[in-house]
């Protein structure tokens, strides 16, 4: 399959995702760059939708740093909850448990509830891959360590967390690298609502439109490694609180 329809960081914006999916022809390989959850208001709906697309339509979904933090919290709730909370985790916890988004969260007890009441979603997140390589492109959530002799030796942690060092490094992979994680406004200097992708001469394409911050959700159709269509979905009204 050489045609891909790639979707950037969703962060619980289920309405924007549904709008963007109307632009997908149903035949191209559907690929999500991770960060399905946190900060946005409907993480559970996004998880369920993407899980269904992976299982029924053979879509691919990569892990993002927010899926990484979610699992770290579940595995070590005492040590990891505060970090997850600071990164917008409470909205996801409450969404998964069917509570108001502002409901108080117990980091330890709610971890038990999530693992019991949403075991299928937790299992889905645990099996997410960290990158996808094709003949022309490499898809990854945050970036690769391009200083290595073999970019494949980049750790999973780096694949979901890298920023500046990846952005600055020269891409010598011989392939385009498509990623999310860092909202394009920080890379291009344009307003958050801008539809502009971040593209470099050496083949990096940044497509986190900052949807959950009032920005946009990007969808790109790639044919044989080249951008054939670029779809931009504007924010649907909910702006995340970020502390």
PDB file of C-alpha atoms in Angstrom:
ATOM      1  CA  UNK A   1       0.000   0.000   0.000  1.00  0.00           C
ATOM      2  CA  UNK A   2       1.572   3.294  -1.069  1.00  0.00           C
ATOM      3  CA  UNK A   3      -1.373   5.605  -0.309  1.00  0.00           C
ATOM      4  CA  UNK A   4      -1.723   6.825   3.272  1.00  0.00           C
ATOM      5  CA  UNK A   5      -4.217   9.129   4.986  1.00  0.00           C
ATOM      6  CA  UNK A   6      -2.428  10.458   8.060  1.00  0.00           C
ATOM      7  CA  UNK A   7      -4.070  12.214  11.002  1.00  0.00           C
ATOM      8  CA  UNK A   8      -2.245  14.382  13.533  1.00  0.00           C
ATOM      9  CA  UNK A   9      -2.649  14.792  17.303  1.00  0.00           C
ATOM     10  CA  UNK A  10      -6.349  14.556  18.264  1.00  0.00           C
ATOM     11  CA  UNK A  11      -6.238  14.936  22.072  1.00  0.00           C
ATOM     12  CA  UNK A  12      -9.851  13.978  22.718  1.00  0.00           C
ATOM     13  CA  UNK A  13     -11.347  16.188  19.991  1.00  0.00           C
ATOM     14  CA  UNK A  14     -13.863  13.600  18.810  1.00  0.00           C
ATOM     15  CA  UNK A  15     -15.932  16.033  16.765  1.00  0.00           C
ATOM     16  CA  UNK A  16     -12.942  17.256  14.794  1.00  0.00           C
ATOM     17  CA  UNK A  17     -11.866  13.662  14.179  1.00  0.00           C
ATOM     18  CA  UNK A  18     -15.266  12.715  12.789  1.00  0.00           C
ATOM     19  CA  UNK A  19     -15.235  15.726  10.479  1.00  0.00           C
ATOM     20  CA  UNK A  20     -11.780  14.807   9.198  1.00  0.00           C
ATOM     21  CA  UNK A  21     -12.720  11.154   8.669  1.00  0.00           C
ATOM     22  CA  UNK A  22     -15.326  12.320   6.153  1.00  0.00           C
ATOM     23  CA  UNK A  23     -12.368  13.387   3.985  1.00  0.00           C
ATOM     24  CA  UNK A  24     -10.896   9.873   4.020  1.00  0.00           C
ATOM     25  CA  UNK A  25     -11.863   7.792   0.986  1.00  0.00           C
ATOM     26  CA  UNK A  26     -12.092   4.570   2.982  1.00  0.00           C
ATOM     27  CA  UNK A  27      -9.435   2.876   0.863  1.00  0.00           C
ATOM     28  CA  UNK A  28      -6.112   4.582   1.654  1.00  0.00           C
ATOM     29  CA  UNK A  29      -4.202   3.170   4.618  1.00  0.00           C
ATOM     30  CA  UNK A  30      -5.387   5.191   7.605  1.00  0.00           C
ATOM     31  CA  UNK A  31      -2.650   6.157  10.063  1.00  0.00           C
ATOM     32  CA  UNK A  32      -2.806   8.052  13.361  1.00  0.00           C
ATOM     33  CA  UNK A  33       0.329   9.718  14.758  1.00  0.00           C
ATOM     34  CA  UNK A  34      -0.624   9.272  18.419  1.00  0.00           C
ATOM     35  CA  UNK A  35      -1.828  11.542  21.228  1.00  0.00           C
ATOM     36  CA  UNK A  36      -5.419  10.411  20.908  1.00  0.00           C
ATOM     37  CA  UNK A  37      -6.110  11.437  24.505  1.00  0.00           C
ATOM     38  CA  UNK A  38      -5.679  14.064  27.266  1.00  0.00           C
ATOM     39  CA  UNK A  39      -6.657  17.721  27.597  1.00  0.00           C
ATOM     40  CA  UNK A  40      -9.574  17.419  25.163  1.00  0.00           C
ATOM     41  CA  UNK A  41     -13.084  16.592  26.289  1.00  0.00           C
ATOM     42  CA  UNK A  42     -13.841  13.195  24.758  1.00  0.00           C
ATOM     43  CA  UNK A  43     -10.861  10.888  25.028  1.00  0.00           C
ATOM     44  CA  UNK A  44     -13.000   7.792  25.424  1.00  0.00           C
ATOM     45  CA  UNK A  45     -14.891   8.401  22.176  1.00  0.00           C
ATOM     46  CA  UNK A  46     -11.633   8.975  20.297  1.00  0.00           C
ATOM     47  CA  UNK A  47     -10.087   5.807  21.710  1.00  0.00           C
ATOM     48  CA  UNK A  48     -13.149   3.745  20.848  1.00  0.00           C
ATOM     49  CA  UNK A  49     -13.336   5.160  17.330  1.00  0.00           C
ATOM     50  CA  UNK A  50      -9.662   4.609  16.552  1.00  0.00           C
ATOM     51  CA  UNK A  51      -9.679   1.151  18.123  1.00  0.00           C
ATOM     52  CA  UNK A  52     -12.603   0.214  15.895  1.00  0.00           C
ATOM     53  CA  UNK A  53     -10.830   1.577  12.804  1.00  0.00           C
ATOM     54  CA  UNK A  54      -7.704  -0.436  13.648  1.00  0.00           C
ATOM     55  CA  UNK A  55      -9.707  -3.618  14.164  1.00  0.00           C
ATOM     56  CA  UNK A  56     -12.273  -3.233  11.392  1.00  0.00           C
ATOM     57  CA  UNK A  57     -10.481  -1.155   8.744  1.00  0.00           C
ATOM     58  CA  UNK A  58      -6.862  -2.200   9.361  1.00  0.00           C
ATOM     59  CA  UNK A  59      -5.856   1.343  10.343  1.00  0.00           C
ATOM     60  CA  UNK A  60      -2.535   1.867  12.111  1.00  0.00           C
ATOM     61  CA  UNK A  61      -2.186   3.975  15.244  1.00  0.00           C
ATOM     62  CA  UNK A  62       1.174   4.941  16.725  1.00  0.00           C
ATOM     63  CA  UNK A  63       1.775   5.644  20.386  1.00  0.00           C
ATOM     64  CA  UNK A  64       2.239   9.236  21.450  1.00  0.00           C
ATOM     65  CA  UNK A  65       3.696  10.595  24.666  1.00  0.00           C
ATOM     66  CA  UNK A  66       0.214  10.924  26.137  1.00  0.00           C
ATOM     67  CA  UNK A  67      -0.514   7.233  25.640  1.00  0.00           C
ATOM     68  CA  UNK A  68       2.933   6.628  27.163  1.00  0.00           C
ATOM     69  CA  UNK A  69       2.035   8.741  30.224  1.00  0.00           C
ATOM     70  CA  UNK A  70      -1.371   7.070  30.540  1.00  0.00           C
ATOM     71  CA  UNK A  71       0.230   3.632  30.783  1.00  0.00           C
ATOM     72  CA  UNK A  72       2.942   4.894  33.137  1.00  0.00           C
ATOM     73  CA  UNK A  73       0.182   6.188  35.447  1.00  0.00           C
ATOM     74  CA  UNK A  74      -1.708   2.891  35.348  1.00  0.00           C
ATOM     75  CA  UNK A  75       1.473   0.925  36.074  1.00  0.00           C
ATOM     76  CA  UNK A  76       2.697   3.226  38.863  1.00  0.00           C
ATOM     77  CA  UNK A  77      -0.256   5.342  40.012  1.00  0.00           C
ATOM     78  CA  UNK A  78       1.365   6.627  43.208  1.00  0.00           C
ATOM     79  CA  UNK A  79       4.487   7.861  41.481  1.00  0.00           C
ATOM     80  CA  UNK A  80       3.075   8.897  38.122  1.00  0.00           C
ATOM     81  CA  UNK A  81      -0.365  10.420  38.702  1.00  0.00           C
ATOM     82  CA  UNK A  82       0.776  13.973  39.413  1.00  0.00           C
ATOM     83  CA  UNK A  83       2.816  14.133  36.215  1.00  0.00           C
ATOM     84  CA  UNK A  84      -0.115  12.733  34.237  1.00  0.00           C
ATOM     85  CA  UNK A  85      -2.521  15.197  35.862  1.00  0.00           C
ATOM     86  CA  UNK A  86      -0.291  18.134  34.941  1.00  0.00           C
ATOM     87  CA  UNK A  87      -0.428  16.992  31.328  1.00  0.00           C
ATOM     88  CA  UNK A  88      -4.198  16.890  31.054  1.00  0.00           C
ATOM     89  CA  UNK A  89      -4.830  13.353  32.230  1.00  0.00           C
ATOM     90  CA  UNK A  90      -7.861  14.106  34.404  1.00  0.00           C
ATOM     91  CA  UNK A  91     -10.050  14.822  31.387  1.00  0.00           C
ATOM     92  CA  UNK A  92      -9.225  11.401  29.971  1.00  0.00           C
ATOM     93  CA  UNK A  93      -9.742   9.605  33.280  1.00  0.00           C
ATOM     94  CA  UNK A  94     -13.142  11.225  33.746  1.00  0.00           C
ATOM     95  CA  UNK A  95     -14.108  10.657  30.113  1.00  0.00           C
ATOM     96  CA  UNK A  96     -13.234   6.955  30.302  1.00  0.00           C
ATOM     97  CA  UNK A  97     -15.170   6.571  33.573  1.00  0.00           C
ATOM     98  CA  UNK A  98     -18.191   8.502  32.274  1.00  0.00           C
ATOM     99  CA  UNK A  99     -17.966  11.343  34.789  1.00  0.00           C
ATOM    100  CA  UNK A 100     -18.135  15.123  34.394  1.00  0.00           C
ATOM    101  CA  UNK A 101     -14.779  16.436  33.192  1.00  0.00           C
ATOM    102  CA  UNK A 102     -14.356  18.506  36.357  1.00  0.00           C
ATOM    103  CA  UNK A 103     -15.027  15.598  38.732  1.00  0.00           C
ATOM    104  CA  UNK A 104     -12.325  15.048  41.350  1.00  0.00           C
ATOM    105  CA  UNK A 105      -9.891  12.265  40.482  1.00  0.00           C
ATOM    106  CA  UNK A 106      -8.298   9.796  42.870  1.00  0.00           C
ATOM    107  CA  UNK A 107      -5.088   8.848  41.129  1.00  0.00           C
ATOM    108  CA  UNK A 108      -4.827   5.447  42.785  1.00  0.00           C
ATOM    109  CA  UNK A 109      -8.432   4.282  43.003  1.00  0.00           C
ATOM    110  CA  UNK A 110      -9.291   5.556  39.543  1.00  0.00           C
ATOM    111  CA  UNK A 111      -6.336   3.671  38.067  1.00  0.00           C
ATOM    112  CA  UNK A 112      -7.915   0.477  39.385  1.00  0.00           C
ATOM    113  CA  UNK A 113     -11.305   1.472  37.992  1.00  0.00           C
ATOM    114  CA  UNK A 114      -9.909   2.288  34.556  1.00  0.00           C
ATOM    115  CA  UNK A 115      -8.105  -1.043  34.340  1.00  0.00           C
ATOM    116  CA  UNK A 116     -11.283  -2.872  35.367  1.00  0.00           C
ATOM    117  CA  UNK A 117     -13.899  -0.876  33.460  1.00  0.00           C
ATOM    118  CA  UNK A 118     -11.917  -0.105  30.299  1.00  0.00           C
ATOM    119  CA  UNK A 119      -9.667  -3.147  30.041  1.00  0.00           C
ATOM    120  CA  UNK A 120     -10.202  -3.320  26.282  1.00  0.00           C
ATOM    121  CA  UNK A 121      -9.025   0.270  25.766  1.00  0.00           C
ATOM    122  CA  UNK A 122      -6.002  -0.234  28.017  1.00  0.00           C
ATOM    123  CA  UNK A 123      -5.044  -3.372  26.095  1.00  0.00           C
ATOM    124  CA  UNK A 124      -5.423  -1.466  22.836  1.00  0.00           C
ATOM    125  CA  UNK A 125      -3.069   1.283  24.007  1.00  0.00           C
ATOM    126  CA  UNK A 126      -0.493  -1.214  25.264  1.00  0.00           C
ATOM    127  CA  UNK A 127      -0.034  -2.763  21.823  1.00  0.00           C
ATOM    128  CA  UNK A 128       0.443   0.482  19.868  1.00  0.00           C
ATOM    129  CA  UNK A 129       3.656   0.573  17.796  1.00  0.00           C
ATOM    130  CA  UNK A 130       6.086   3.490  18.029  1.00  0.00           C
ATOM    131  CA  UNK A 131       6.802   4.040  14.337  1.00  0.00           C
ATOM    132  CA  UNK A 132       5.912   2.889  10.845  1.00  0.00           C
ATOM    133  CA  UNK A 133       8.392   2.793   7.977  1.00  0.00           C
ATOM    134  CA  UNK A 134       7.426   2.610   4.305  1.00  0.00           C
ATOM    135  CA  UNK A 135       9.559   2.726   1.175  1.00  0.00           C
ATOM    136  CA  UNK A 136       9.374   6.515   1.089  1.00  0.00           C
ATOM    137  CA  UNK A 137       8.434   7.694   4.587  1.00  0.00           C
ATOM    138  CA  UNK A 138       8.948   7.180   8.310  1.00  0.00           C
ATOM    139  CA  UNK A 139       5.995   7.991  10.566  1.00  0.00           C
ATOM    140  CA  UNK A 140       6.669   8.659  14.251  1.00  0.00           C
ATOM    141  CA  UNK A 141       4.950  10.649  16.983  1.00  0.00           C
ATOM    142  CA  UNK A 142       7.690  13.022  18.127  1.00  0.00           C
ATOM    143  CA  UNK A 143      10.918  12.337  16.270  1.00  0.00           C
ATOM    144  CA  UNK A 144      14.034  10.237  15.829  1.00  0.00           C
ATOM    145  CA  UNK A 145      17.595  10.505  17.110  1.00  0.00           C
ATOM    146  CA  UNK A 146      19.199  11.496  13.833  1.00  0.00           C
ATOM    147  CA  UNK A 147      22.681  11.583  15.367  1.00  0.00           C
ATOM    148  CA  UNK A 148      22.737   7.781  15.565  1.00  0.00           C
ATOM    149  CA  UNK A 149      24.345   5.634  12.909  1.00  0.00           C
ATOM    150  CA  UNK A 150      21.048   3.753  12.827  1.00  0.00           C
ATOM    151  CA  UNK A 151      17.950   5.839  13.460  1.00  0.00           C
ATOM    152  CA  UNK A 152      16.180   2.557  14.281  1.00  0.00           C
ATOM    153  CA  UNK A 153      18.133   2.524  17.561  1.00  0.00           C
ATOM    154  CA  UNK A 154      16.140   5.532  18.789  1.00  0.00           C
ATOM    155  CA  UNK A 155      14.493   4.505  22.071  1.00  0.00           C
ATOM    156  CA  UNK A 156      10.724   4.280  22.326  1.00  0.00           C
ATOM    157  CA  UNK A 157      10.856   7.051  24.936  1.00  0.00           C
ATOM    158  CA  UNK A 158      12.632   9.335  22.462  1.00  0.00           C
ATOM    159  CA  UNK A 159      10.181   8.468  19.700  1.00  0.00           C
ATOM    160  CA  UNK A 160       7.366   9.983  21.749  1.00  0.00           C
ATOM    161  CA  UNK A 161       9.203  12.847  23.497  1.00  0.00           C
ATOM    162  CA  UNK A 162      11.912  14.348  21.242  1.00  0.00           C
ATOM    163  CA  UNK A 163      11.624  17.968  20.168  1.00  0.00           C
ATOM    164  CA  UNK A 164      14.404  20.468  19.418  1.00  0.00           C
ATOM    165  CA  UNK A 165      17.276  18.048  18.883  1.00  0.00           C
ATOM    166  CA  UNK A 166      15.251  16.215  16.248  1.00  0.00           C
ATOM    167  CA  UNK A 167      13.963  19.392  14.629  1.00  0.00           C
ATOM    168  CA  UNK A 168      17.502  20.782  14.270  1.00  0.00           C
ATOM    169  CA  UNK A 169      19.301  17.601  13.197  1.00  0.00           C
ATOM    170  CA  UNK A 170      19.923  16.797   9.561  1.00  0.00           C
ATOM    171  CA  UNK A 171      17.737  14.064   8.126  1.00  0.00           C
ATOM    172  CA  UNK A 172      20.077  11.562   6.480  1.00  0.00           C
ATOM    173  CA  UNK A 173      17.620   8.655   6.449  1.00  0.00           C
ATOM    174  CA  UNK A 174      16.879   9.056   2.751  1.00  0.00           C
ATOM    175  CA  UNK A 175      13.176   9.211   3.596  1.00  0.00           C
ATOM    176  CA  UNK A 176      10.652  11.799   4.650  1.00  0.00           C
ATOM    177  CA  UNK A 177       9.832  11.879   8.369  1.00  0.00           C
ATOM    178  CA  UNK A 178       6.230  12.699   9.255  1.00  0.00           C
ATOM    179  CA  UNK A 179       5.563  13.551  12.916  1.00  0.00           C
ATOM    180  CA  UNK A 180       3.265  15.334  15.358  1.00  0.00           C
ATOM    181  CA  UNK A 181       3.865  16.145  19.061  1.00  0.00           C
ATOM    182  CA  UNK A 182       5.122  19.726  18.690  1.00  0.00           C
ATOM    183  CA  UNK A 183       2.371  22.134  17.587  1.00  0.00           C
ATOM    184  CA  UNK A 184       3.402  23.709  14.300  1.00  0.00           C
ATOM    185  CA  UNK A 185       2.890  27.206  15.692  1.00  0.00           C
ATOM    186  CA  UNK A 186       6.141  26.706  17.674  1.00  0.00           C
ATOM    187  CA  UNK A 187       8.000  25.599  14.560  1.00  0.00           C
ATOM    188  CA  UNK A 188       6.658  28.046  11.980  1.00  0.00           C
ATOM    189  CA  UNK A 189       6.005  31.064  14.202  1.00  0.00           C
ATOM    190  CA  UNK A 190       2.535  31.397  12.668  1.00  0.00           C
ATOM    191  CA  UNK A 191      -0.687  31.762  14.726  1.00  0.00           C
ATOM    192  CA  UNK A 192      -2.137  28.608  16.298  1.00  0.00           C
ATOM    193  CA  UNK A 193      -5.068  28.689  13.853  1.00  0.00           C
ATOM    194  CA  UNK A 194      -2.752  28.583  10.836  1.00  0.00           C
ATOM    195  CA  UNK A 195      -3.254  25.772   8.338  1.00  0.00           C
ATOM    196  CA  UNK A 196       0.464  25.697   7.491  1.00  0.00           C
ATOM    197  CA  UNK A 197       2.441  22.501   7.962  1.00  0.00           C
ATOM    198  CA  UNK A 198       6.092  22.623   9.048  1.00  0.00           C
ATOM    199  CA  UNK A 199       8.207  21.315   6.186  1.00  0.00           C
ATOM    200  CA  UNK A 200      11.969  21.263   5.785  1.00  0.00           C
ATOM    201  CA  UNK A 201      14.205  20.846   2.774  1.00  0.00           C
ATOM    202  CA  UNK A 202      15.506  17.562   4.154  1.00  0.00           C
ATOM    203  CA  UNK A 203      12.058  15.987   4.330  1.00  0.00           C
ATOM    204  CA  UNK A 204      10.623  16.576   7.797  1.00  0.00           C
ATOM    205  CA  UNK A 205       6.878  17.262   7.947  1.00  0.00           C
ATOM    206  CA  UNK A 206       5.367  18.418  11.248  1.00  0.00           C
ATOM    207  CA  UNK A 207       1.585  18.117  11.411  1.00  0.00           C
ATOM    208  CA  UNK A 208       0.422  18.716  14.990  1.00  0.00           C
ATOM    209  CA  UNK A 209      -1.990  21.572  14.409  1.00  0.00           C
ATOM    210  CA  UNK A 210      -2.599  22.193  18.122  1.00  0.00           C
ATOM    211  CA  UNK A 211      -6.248  21.170  17.778  1.00  0.00           C
ATOM    212  CA  UNK A 212      -6.826  21.048  21.528  1.00  0.00           C
ATOM    213  CA  UNK A 213      -5.380  24.547  22.025  1.00  0.00           C
ATOM    214  CA  UNK A 214      -7.728  26.244  19.580  1.00  0.00           C
ATOM    215  CA  UNK A 215      -5.726  25.260  16.525  1.00  0.00           C
ATOM    216  CA  UNK A 216      -6.532  22.814  13.747  1.00  0.00           C
ATOM    217  CA  UNK A 217      -6.491  19.078  13.044  1.00  0.00           C
ATOM    218  CA  UNK A 218      -4.422  18.098  10.030  1.00  0.00           C
ATOM    219  CA  UNK A 219      -5.071  15.220   7.657  1.00  0.00           C
ATOM    220  CA  UNK A 220      -2.612  14.491   4.845  1.00  0.00           C
ATOM    221  CA  UNK A 221      -3.054  12.094   1.967  1.00  0.00           C
ATOM    222  CA  UNK A 222       0.288  10.746   0.776  1.00  0.00           C
ATOM    223  CA  UNK A 223       0.656   9.046  -2.594  1.00  0.00           C
ATOM    224  CA  UNK A 224       4.028   7.380  -3.157  1.00  0.00           C
ATOM    225  CA  UNK A 225       5.552   9.451  -0.381  1.00  0.00           C
ATOM    226  CA  UNK A 226       4.322  12.834  -1.653  1.00  0.00           C
ATOM    227  CA  UNK A 227       1.575  15.079  -0.293  1.00  0.00           C
ATOM    228  CA  UNK A 228      -1.397  14.698  -2.626  1.00  0.00           C
ATOM    229  CA  UNK A 229      -4.080  16.309  -0.424  1.00  0.00           C
ATOM    230  CA  UNK A 230      -3.973  18.384   2.740  1.00  0.00           C
ATOM    231  CA  UNK A 231      -7.132  18.689   4.842  1.00  0.00           C
ATOM    232  CA  UNK A 232      -7.492  21.153   7.701  1.00  0.00           C
ATOM    233  CA  UNK A 233     -10.289  20.966  10.296  1.00  0.00           C
ATOM    234  CA  UNK A 234     -10.742  24.116  12.433  1.00  0.00           C
ATOM    235  CA  UNK A 235     -11.284  23.942  16.184  1.00  0.00           C
ATOM    236  CA  UNK A 236     -14.799  23.004  17.248  1.00  0.00           C
ATOM    237  CA  UNK A 237     -15.042  25.222  20.288  1.00  0.00           C
ATOM    238  CA  UNK A 238     -13.624  23.551  23.416  1.00  0.00           C
ATOM    239  CA  UNK A 239     -10.267  24.957  24.504  1.00  0.00           C
ATOM    240  CA  UNK A 240      -8.233  22.874  26.916  1.00  0.00           C
ATOM    241  CA  UNK A 241      -7.102  24.168  30.254  1.00  0.00           C
ATOM    242  CA  UNK A 242      -3.385  23.589  30.582  1.00  0.00           C
ATOM    243  CA  UNK A 243      -1.583  24.124  33.879  1.00  0.00           C
TER     244      UNK A 243
END
